[in-house]
Short mmCIF file of C-alpha atoms and ligand atoms in Angstrom, two decimals:
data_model
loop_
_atom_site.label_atom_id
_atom_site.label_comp_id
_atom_site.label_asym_id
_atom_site.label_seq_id
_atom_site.Cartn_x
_atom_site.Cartn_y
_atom_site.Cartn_z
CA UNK A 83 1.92 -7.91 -14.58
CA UNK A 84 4.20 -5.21 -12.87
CA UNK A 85 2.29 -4.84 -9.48
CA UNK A 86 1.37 -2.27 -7.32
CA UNK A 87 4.03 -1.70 -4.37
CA UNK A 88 4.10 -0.26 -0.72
CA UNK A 89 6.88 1.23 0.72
CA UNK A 90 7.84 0.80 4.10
CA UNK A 91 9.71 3.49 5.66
CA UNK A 92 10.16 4.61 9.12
CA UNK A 93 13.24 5.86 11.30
CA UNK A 94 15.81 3.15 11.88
CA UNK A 95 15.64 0.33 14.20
CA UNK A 96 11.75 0.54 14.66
CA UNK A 97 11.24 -2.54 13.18
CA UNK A 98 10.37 -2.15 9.21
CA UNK A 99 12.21 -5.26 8.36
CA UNK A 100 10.20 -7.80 11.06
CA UNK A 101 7.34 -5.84 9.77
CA UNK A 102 7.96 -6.69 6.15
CA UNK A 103 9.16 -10.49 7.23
CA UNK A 104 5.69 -10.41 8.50
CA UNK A 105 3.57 -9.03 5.44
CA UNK A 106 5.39 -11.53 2.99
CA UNK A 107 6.53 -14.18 5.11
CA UNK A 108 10.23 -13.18 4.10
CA UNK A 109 13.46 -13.50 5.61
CA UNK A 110 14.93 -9.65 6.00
CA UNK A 111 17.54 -9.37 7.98
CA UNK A 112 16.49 -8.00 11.64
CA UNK A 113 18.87 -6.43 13.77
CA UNK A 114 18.59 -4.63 17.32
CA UNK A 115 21.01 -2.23 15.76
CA UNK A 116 20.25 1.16 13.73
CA UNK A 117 21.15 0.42 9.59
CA UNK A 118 20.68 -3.23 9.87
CA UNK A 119 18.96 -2.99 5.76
CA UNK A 120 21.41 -1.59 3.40
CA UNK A 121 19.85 -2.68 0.50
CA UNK A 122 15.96 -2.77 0.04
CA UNK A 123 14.51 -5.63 0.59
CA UNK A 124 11.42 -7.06 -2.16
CA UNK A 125 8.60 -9.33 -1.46
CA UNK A 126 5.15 -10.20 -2.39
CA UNK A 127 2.20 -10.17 0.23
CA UNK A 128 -1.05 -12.18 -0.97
CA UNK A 129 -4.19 -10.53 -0.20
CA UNK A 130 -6.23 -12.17 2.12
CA UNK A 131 -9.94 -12.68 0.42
CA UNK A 132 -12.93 -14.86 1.89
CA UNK A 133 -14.25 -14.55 -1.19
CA UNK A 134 -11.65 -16.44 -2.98
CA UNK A 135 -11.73 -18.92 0.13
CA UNK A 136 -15.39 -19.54 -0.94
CA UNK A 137 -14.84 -19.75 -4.63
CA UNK A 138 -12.21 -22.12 -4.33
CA UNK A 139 -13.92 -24.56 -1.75
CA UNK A 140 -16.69 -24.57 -4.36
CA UNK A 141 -14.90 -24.71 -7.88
CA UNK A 142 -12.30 -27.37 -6.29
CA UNK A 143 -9.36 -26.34 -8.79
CA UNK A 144 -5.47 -27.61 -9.20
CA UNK A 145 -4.18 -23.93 -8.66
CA UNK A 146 -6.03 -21.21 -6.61
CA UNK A 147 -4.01 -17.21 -6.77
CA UNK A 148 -4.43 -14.70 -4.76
CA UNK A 149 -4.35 -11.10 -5.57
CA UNK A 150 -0.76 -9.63 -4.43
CA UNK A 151 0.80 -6.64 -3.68
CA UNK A 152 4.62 -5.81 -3.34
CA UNK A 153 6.28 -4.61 -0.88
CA UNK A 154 9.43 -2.77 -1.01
CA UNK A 155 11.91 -2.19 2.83
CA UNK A 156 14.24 0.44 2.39
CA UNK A 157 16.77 1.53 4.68
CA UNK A 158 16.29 3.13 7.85
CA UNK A 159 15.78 7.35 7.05
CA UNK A 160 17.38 9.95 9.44
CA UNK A 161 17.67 13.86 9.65
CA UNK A 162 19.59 14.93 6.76
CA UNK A 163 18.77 12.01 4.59
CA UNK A 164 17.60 14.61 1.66
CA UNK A 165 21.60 16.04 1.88
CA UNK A 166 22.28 12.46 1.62
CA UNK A 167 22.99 11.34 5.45
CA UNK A 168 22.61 8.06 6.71
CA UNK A 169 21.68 6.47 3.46
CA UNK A 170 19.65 9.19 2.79
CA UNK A 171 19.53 9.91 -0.93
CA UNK A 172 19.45 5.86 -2.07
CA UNK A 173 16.63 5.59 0.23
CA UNK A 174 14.43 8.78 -1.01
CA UNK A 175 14.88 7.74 -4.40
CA UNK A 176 13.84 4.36 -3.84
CA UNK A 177 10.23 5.03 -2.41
CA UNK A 178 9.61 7.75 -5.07
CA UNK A 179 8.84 4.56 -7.15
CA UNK A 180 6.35 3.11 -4.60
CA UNK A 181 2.87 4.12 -5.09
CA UNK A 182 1.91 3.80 -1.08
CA UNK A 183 4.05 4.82 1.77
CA UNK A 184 3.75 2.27 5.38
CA UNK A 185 5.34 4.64 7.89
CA UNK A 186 6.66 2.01 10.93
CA UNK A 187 6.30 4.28 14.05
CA UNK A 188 8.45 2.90 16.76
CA UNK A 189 5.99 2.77 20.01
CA UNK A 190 7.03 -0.56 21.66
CA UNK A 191 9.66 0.52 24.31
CA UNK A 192 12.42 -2.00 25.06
CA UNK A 193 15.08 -0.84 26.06
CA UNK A 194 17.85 -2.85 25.00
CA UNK A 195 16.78 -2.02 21.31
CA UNK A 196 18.66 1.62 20.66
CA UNK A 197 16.19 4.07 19.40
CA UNK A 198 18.47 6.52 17.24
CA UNK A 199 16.75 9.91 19.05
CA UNK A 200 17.75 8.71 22.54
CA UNK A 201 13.96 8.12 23.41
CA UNK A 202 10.62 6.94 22.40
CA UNK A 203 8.64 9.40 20.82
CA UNK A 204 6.29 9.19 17.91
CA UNK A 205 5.21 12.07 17.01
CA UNK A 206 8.80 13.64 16.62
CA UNK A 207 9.99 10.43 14.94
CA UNK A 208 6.71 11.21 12.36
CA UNK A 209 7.63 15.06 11.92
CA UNK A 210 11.24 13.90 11.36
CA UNK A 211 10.31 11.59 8.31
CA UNK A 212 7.60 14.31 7.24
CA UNK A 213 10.38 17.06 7.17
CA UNK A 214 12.84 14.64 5.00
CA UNK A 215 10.27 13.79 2.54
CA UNK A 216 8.89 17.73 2.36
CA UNK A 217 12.88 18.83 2.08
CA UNK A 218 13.50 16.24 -0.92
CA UNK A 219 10.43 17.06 -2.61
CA UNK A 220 11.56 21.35 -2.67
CA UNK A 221 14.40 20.36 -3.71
CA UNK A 222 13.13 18.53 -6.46
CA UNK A 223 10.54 21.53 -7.24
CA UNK A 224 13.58 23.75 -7.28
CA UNK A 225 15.09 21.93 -9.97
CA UNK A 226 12.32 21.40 -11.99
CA UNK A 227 11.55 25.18 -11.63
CA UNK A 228 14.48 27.00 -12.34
CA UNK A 229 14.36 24.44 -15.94
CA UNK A 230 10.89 25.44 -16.48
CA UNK A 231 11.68 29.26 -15.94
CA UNK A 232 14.36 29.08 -18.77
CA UNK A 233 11.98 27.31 -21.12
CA UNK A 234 9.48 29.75 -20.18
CA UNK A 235 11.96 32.64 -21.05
CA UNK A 236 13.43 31.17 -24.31
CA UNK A 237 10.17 31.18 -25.72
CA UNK A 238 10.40 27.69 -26.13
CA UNK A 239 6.90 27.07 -23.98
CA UNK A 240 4.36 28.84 -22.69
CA UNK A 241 3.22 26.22 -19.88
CA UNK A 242 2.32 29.37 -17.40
CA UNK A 243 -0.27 27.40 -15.78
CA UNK A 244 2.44 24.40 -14.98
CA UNK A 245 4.78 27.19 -13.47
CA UNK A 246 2.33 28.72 -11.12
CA UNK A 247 1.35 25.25 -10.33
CA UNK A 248 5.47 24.14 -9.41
CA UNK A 249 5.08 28.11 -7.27
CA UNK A 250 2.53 27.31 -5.76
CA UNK A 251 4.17 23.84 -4.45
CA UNK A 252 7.13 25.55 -3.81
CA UNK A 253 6.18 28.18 -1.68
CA UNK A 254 3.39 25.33 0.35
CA UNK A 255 6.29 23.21 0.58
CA UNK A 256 8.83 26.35 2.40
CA UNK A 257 5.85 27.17 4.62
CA UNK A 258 6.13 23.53 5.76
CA UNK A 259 2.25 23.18 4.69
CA UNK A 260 1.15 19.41 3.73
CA UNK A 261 0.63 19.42 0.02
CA UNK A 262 -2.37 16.69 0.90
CA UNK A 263 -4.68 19.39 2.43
CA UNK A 264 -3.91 22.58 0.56
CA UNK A 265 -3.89 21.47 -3.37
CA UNK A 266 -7.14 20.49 -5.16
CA UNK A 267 -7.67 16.95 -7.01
CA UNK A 268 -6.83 18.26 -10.45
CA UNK A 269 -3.44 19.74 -9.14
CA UNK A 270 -2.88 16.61 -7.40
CA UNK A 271 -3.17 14.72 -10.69
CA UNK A 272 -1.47 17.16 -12.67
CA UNK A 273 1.58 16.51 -10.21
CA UNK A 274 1.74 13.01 -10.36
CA UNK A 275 4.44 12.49 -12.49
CA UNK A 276 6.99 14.18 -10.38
CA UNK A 277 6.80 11.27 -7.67
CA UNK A 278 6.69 13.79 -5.15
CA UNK A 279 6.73 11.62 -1.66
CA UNK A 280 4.49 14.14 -0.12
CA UNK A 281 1.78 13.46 -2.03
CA UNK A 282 1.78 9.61 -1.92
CA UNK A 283 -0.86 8.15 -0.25
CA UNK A 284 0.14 7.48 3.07
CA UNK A 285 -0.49 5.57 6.44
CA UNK A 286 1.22 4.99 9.77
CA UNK A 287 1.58 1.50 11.53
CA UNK A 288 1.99 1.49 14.96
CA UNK A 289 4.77 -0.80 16.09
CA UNK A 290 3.52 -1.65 19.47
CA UNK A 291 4.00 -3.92 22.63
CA UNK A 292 1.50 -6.92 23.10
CA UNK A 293 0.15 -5.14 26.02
CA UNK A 294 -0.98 -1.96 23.65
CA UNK A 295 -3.04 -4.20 21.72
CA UNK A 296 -5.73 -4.70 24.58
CA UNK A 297 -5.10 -1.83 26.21
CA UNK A 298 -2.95 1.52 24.65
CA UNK A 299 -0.75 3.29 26.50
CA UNK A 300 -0.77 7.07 27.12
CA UNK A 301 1.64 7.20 24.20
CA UNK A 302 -0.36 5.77 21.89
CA UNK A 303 -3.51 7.25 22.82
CA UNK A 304 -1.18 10.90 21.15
CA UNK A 305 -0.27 8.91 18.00
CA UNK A 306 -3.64 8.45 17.51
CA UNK A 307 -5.04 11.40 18.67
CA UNK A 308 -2.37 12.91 16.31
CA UNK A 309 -2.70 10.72 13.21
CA UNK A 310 -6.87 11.46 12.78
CA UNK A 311 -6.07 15.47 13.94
CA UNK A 312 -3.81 15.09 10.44
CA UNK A 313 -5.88 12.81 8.34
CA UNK A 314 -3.78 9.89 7.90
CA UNK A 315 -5.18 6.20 8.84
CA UNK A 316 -3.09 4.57 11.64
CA UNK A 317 -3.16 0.83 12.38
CA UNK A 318 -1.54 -0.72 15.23
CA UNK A 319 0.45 -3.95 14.99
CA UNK A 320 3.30 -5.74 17.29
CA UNK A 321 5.24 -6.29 14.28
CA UNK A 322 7.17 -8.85 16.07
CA UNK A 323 4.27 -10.84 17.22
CA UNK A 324 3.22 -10.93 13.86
CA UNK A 325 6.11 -12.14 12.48
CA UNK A 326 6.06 -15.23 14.48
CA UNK A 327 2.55 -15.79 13.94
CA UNK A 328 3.66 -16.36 10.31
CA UNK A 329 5.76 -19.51 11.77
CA UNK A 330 2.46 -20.95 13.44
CA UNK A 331 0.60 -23.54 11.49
CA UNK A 332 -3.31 -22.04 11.20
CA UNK A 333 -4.86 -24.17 14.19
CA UNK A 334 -1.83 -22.89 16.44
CA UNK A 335 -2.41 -19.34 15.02
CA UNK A 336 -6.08 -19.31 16.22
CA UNK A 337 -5.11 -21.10 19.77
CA UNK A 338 -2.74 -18.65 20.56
CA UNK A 339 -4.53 -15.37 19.41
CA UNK A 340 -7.40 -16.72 21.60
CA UNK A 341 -5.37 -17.36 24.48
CA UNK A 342 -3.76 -13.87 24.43
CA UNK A 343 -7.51 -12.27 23.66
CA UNK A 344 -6.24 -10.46 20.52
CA UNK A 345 -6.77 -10.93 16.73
CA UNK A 346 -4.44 -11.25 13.67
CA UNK A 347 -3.56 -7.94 12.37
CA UNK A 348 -1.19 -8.19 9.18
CA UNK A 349 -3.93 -9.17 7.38
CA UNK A 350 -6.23 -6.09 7.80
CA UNK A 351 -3.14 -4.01 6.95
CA UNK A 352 -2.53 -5.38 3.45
CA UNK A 353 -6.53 -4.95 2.91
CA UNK A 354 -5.51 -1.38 4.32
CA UNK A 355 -2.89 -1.29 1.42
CA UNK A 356 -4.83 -2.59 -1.19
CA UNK A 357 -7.80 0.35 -0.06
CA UNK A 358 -5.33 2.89 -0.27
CA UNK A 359 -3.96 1.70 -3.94
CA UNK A 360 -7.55 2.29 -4.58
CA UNK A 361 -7.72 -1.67 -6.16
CA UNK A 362 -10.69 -3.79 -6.40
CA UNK A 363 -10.55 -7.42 -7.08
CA UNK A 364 -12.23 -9.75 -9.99
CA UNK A 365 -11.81 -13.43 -10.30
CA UNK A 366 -11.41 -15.84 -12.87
CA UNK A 367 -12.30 -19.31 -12.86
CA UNK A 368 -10.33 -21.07 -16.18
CA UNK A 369 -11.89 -24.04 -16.78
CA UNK A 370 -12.80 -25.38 -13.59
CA UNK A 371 -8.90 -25.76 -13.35
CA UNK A 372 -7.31 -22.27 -11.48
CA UNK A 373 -9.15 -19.55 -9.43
CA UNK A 374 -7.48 -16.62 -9.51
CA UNK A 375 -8.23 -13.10 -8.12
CA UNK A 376 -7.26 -10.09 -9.90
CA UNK A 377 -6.26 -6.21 -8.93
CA UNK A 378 -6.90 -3.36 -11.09
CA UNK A 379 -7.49 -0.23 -10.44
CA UNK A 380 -11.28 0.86 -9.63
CA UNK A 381 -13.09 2.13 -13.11
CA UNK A 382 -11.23 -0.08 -15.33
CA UNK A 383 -13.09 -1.25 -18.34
CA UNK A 384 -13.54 -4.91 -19.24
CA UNK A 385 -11.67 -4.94 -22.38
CA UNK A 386 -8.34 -3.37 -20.05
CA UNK A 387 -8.90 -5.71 -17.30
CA UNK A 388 -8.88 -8.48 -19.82
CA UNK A 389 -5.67 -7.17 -20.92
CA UNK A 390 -4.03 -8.04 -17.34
CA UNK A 391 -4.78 -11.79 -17.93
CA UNK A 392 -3.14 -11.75 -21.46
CA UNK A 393 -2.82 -9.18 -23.86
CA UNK A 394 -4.43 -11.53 -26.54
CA UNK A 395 -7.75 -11.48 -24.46
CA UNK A 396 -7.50 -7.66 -24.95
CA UNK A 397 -6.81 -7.56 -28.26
CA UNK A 398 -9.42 -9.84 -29.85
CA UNK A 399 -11.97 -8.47 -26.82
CA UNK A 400 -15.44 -10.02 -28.10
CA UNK A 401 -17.43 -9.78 -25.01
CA UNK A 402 -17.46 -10.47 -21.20
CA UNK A 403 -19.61 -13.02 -19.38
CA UNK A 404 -19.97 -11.71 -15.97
CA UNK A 405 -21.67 -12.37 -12.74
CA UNK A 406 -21.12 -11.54 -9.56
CA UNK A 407 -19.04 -13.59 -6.82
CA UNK A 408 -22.05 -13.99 -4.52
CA UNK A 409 -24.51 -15.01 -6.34
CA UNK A 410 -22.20 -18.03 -7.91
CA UNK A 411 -21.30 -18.74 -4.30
CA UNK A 412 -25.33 -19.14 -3.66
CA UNK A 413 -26.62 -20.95 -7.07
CA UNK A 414 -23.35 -23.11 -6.65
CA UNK A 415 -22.12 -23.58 -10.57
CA UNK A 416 -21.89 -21.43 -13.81
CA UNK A 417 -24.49 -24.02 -15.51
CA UNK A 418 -27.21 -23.24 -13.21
CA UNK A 419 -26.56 -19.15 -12.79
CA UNK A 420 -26.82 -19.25 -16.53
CA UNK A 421 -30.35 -21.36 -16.59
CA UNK A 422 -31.33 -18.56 -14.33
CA UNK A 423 -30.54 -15.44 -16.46
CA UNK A 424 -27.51 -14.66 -13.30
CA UNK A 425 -24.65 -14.61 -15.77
CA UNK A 426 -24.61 -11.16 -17.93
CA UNK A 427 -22.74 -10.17 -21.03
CA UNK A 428 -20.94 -7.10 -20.87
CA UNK A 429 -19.66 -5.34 -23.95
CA UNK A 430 -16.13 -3.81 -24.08
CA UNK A 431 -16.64 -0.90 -22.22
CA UNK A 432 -18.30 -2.05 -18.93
CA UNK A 433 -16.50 -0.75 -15.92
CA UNK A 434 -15.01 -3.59 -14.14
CA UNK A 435 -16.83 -3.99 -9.95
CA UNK A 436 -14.89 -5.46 -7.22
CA UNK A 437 -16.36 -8.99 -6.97
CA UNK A 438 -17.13 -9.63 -10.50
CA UNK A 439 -16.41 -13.04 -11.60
CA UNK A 440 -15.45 -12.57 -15.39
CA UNK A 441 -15.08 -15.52 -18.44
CA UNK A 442 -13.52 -13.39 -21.28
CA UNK A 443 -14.69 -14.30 -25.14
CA UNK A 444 -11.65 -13.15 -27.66
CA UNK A 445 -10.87 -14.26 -30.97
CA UNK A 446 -6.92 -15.46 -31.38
N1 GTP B 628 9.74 -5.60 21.52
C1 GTP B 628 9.62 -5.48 20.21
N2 GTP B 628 10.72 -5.48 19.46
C2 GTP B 628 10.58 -5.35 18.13
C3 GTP B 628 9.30 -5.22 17.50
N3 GTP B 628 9.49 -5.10 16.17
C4 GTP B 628 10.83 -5.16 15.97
N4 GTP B 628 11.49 -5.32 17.14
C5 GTP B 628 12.93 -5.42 17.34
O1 GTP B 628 13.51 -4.18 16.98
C6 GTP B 628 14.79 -4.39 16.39
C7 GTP B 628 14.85 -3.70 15.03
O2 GTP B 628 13.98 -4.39 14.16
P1 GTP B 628 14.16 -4.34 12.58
O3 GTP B 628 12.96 -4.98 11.99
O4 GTP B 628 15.51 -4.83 12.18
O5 GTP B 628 14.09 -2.77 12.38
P2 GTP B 628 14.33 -1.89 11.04
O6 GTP B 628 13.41 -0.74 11.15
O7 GTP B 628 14.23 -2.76 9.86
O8 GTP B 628 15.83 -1.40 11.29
P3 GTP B 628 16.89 -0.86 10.21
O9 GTP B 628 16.89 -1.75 9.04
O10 GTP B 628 18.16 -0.91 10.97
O11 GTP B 628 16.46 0.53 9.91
C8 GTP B 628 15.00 -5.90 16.31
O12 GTP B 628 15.77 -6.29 17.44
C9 GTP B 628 13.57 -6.44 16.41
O13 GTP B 628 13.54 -7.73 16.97
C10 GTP B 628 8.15 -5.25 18.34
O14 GTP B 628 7.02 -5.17 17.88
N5 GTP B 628 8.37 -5.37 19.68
MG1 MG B 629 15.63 -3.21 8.43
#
């Protein structure tokens, strides 16, 4: 199953790359130099789940999988990257095919590491990424605009309603207004084809110092201030710290997080991730022998989620037998939930809850 992927982008050198090393305990180059990633870096994070903790403790099986997202780290963006500088126009077209955008906001100040605007400052370094992705996005409206117009006259359609809809983009877009806010749900939807970056659901992570994490600096106090005056979720994480954490065995991890008062923070930003992708999570249990969590996308029907497993299950969909992950994880097995009426059968076009724990009946 293709999965669902977030794209972290940011200015160069603000650490997207230890930040990614972090999420999916990969080996991206890091350099204290602007442009260190060329080409985009790919990795897998596994979502962090008690639930499948539980499940697994109980169940005891060979194989236990988490649910996973990608994670795609493109190269640095800069001013001009939508007339192509830096490596502006491979990395716009790269995270037009990412369905979640994790902005990196340098805050952490160091000064041996060269920030490419001379200083730190967040909320330019946002506005410099925003205008990028709103100047890429006209000019793909443009295009698609002046083709539509031709059809339009040559008779050949009579999509008015998509035209005023590209317009009305367009001229949002010049004004510099943030296509989130100003179009409606249905317009949203209609638009989703184009890939347009503005639109993408979006958060920013907070590189930070250690010290920020117990108590934020002036400058971060703005970014935040900033980030909830626009709408947009912010999360702050020393990206760095993090990725060393990763390198810590789990009984080091917890002695040194207590020692330095602070808690891990990678994991609440892939559950961040996975909110945004607007996933929820069932499980599996085959035959006592793998537990495996699942991600689909909320309101998906049983018959389609059975489809992710195989496409046979979806195909000769008989019926779902279905209960819910905390009350197996109180009665304790299958048998006993089913002795006390727990386990339902669902029919083909139940909508799928986060935390259902599913055993799909197909004929082959
Ligand atoms: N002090 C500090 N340094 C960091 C932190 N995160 C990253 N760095 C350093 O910042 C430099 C740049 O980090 P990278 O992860 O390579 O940054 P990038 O955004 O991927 O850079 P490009 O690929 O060149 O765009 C490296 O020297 C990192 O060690 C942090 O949280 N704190
Ligand atoms: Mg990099």
């Amino acid at each position: 199953m293709a999965s669902l992927c977030g794209g972290i982008i940011g200015l160069p050198n603000v650490g997207k790359s230890t930040l990614f090393n972090a999420l999916t305990q990969g080996k991206a180059q890091v350099g204290s130099f602007p442009f260190s990633t060329v080409s985009p870096n790919v990795g897998i994070a596994s979502v962090p789940d008690s639930r499948l903790e539980s499940l697994t403790k109980l169940i005891n099986p060979e194989v236990t999988k988490a649910a996973v997202v990608e994670f795609v780290d493109v190269a640095g963006l800069v001013r001009g990257a939508h007339q192509g500088e830096g490596l502006g126009n491979e990395f716009l077209s790269r995270i037009r095919g990412v369905d979640v955008l994790v902005e990196v906001v340098r805050c952490f100040k160091e000064e041996e590491i060269a920030h490419l605007e001379g200083d730190i400052e967040p909320i330019r370094d946002i506005q410099i990424i925003e205008l990028e992705l709103l100047l890429s996005d006209l000019e793909i409206i443009g295009r698609r605009l002046t083709k539509l117009n031709k059809l339009v006259k040559s008779g050949l359609t009579e999509d008015k309603e998509r035209l005023s809809l590209l317009e009305k983009v367009k001229v949002n877009l010049e004004e510099g207004h943030s296509l989130r806010r100003v179009l409606r749900q249905e317009e949203k939807d209609e638009l989703s084809k184009e890939g347009l970056l503005s639109l993408k659901p979006l958060f920013y992570v907070a590189n930070v110092d250690e010290d920020d994490l117990t108590s934020p600096s002036p400058l971060l106090k703005r970014l935040r201030r900033h980030a909830s005056e626009e709408g947009i979720d912010s999360i702050e994480i020393c990206a760095q710290l993090e990725a060393e954490l990763k390198e810590l065995s789990s009984e080091e991890k917890i002695e040194f997080l207590k020692e330095l008062k602070i808690e891990e923070r990678i994991d609440r930003l892939i559950k961040e991730v996975y909110r945004k992708l607007n996933l929820i999570t069932f499980f599996t249990i085959t035959g006592g022998k793998e537990v495996r969590a699942w991600p689909v996308k909320r309101g998906i029907s049983i018959s389609r989620a059975a489809g992710k497993v195989h496409s046979d299950m979806e195909k000769g969909f008989i019926r779902g037998e279905v209960i819910v992950v905390s009350d197996l994880l109180k009665i304790g097995s299958i048998k006993r939930a089913k002795e006390e009426g727990r386990v339902r059968t669902e029919g083909k076009d139940y909508l799928v809850r986060d935390g259902d724990v599913i055993h799909f009946r197909f004929s082959s």
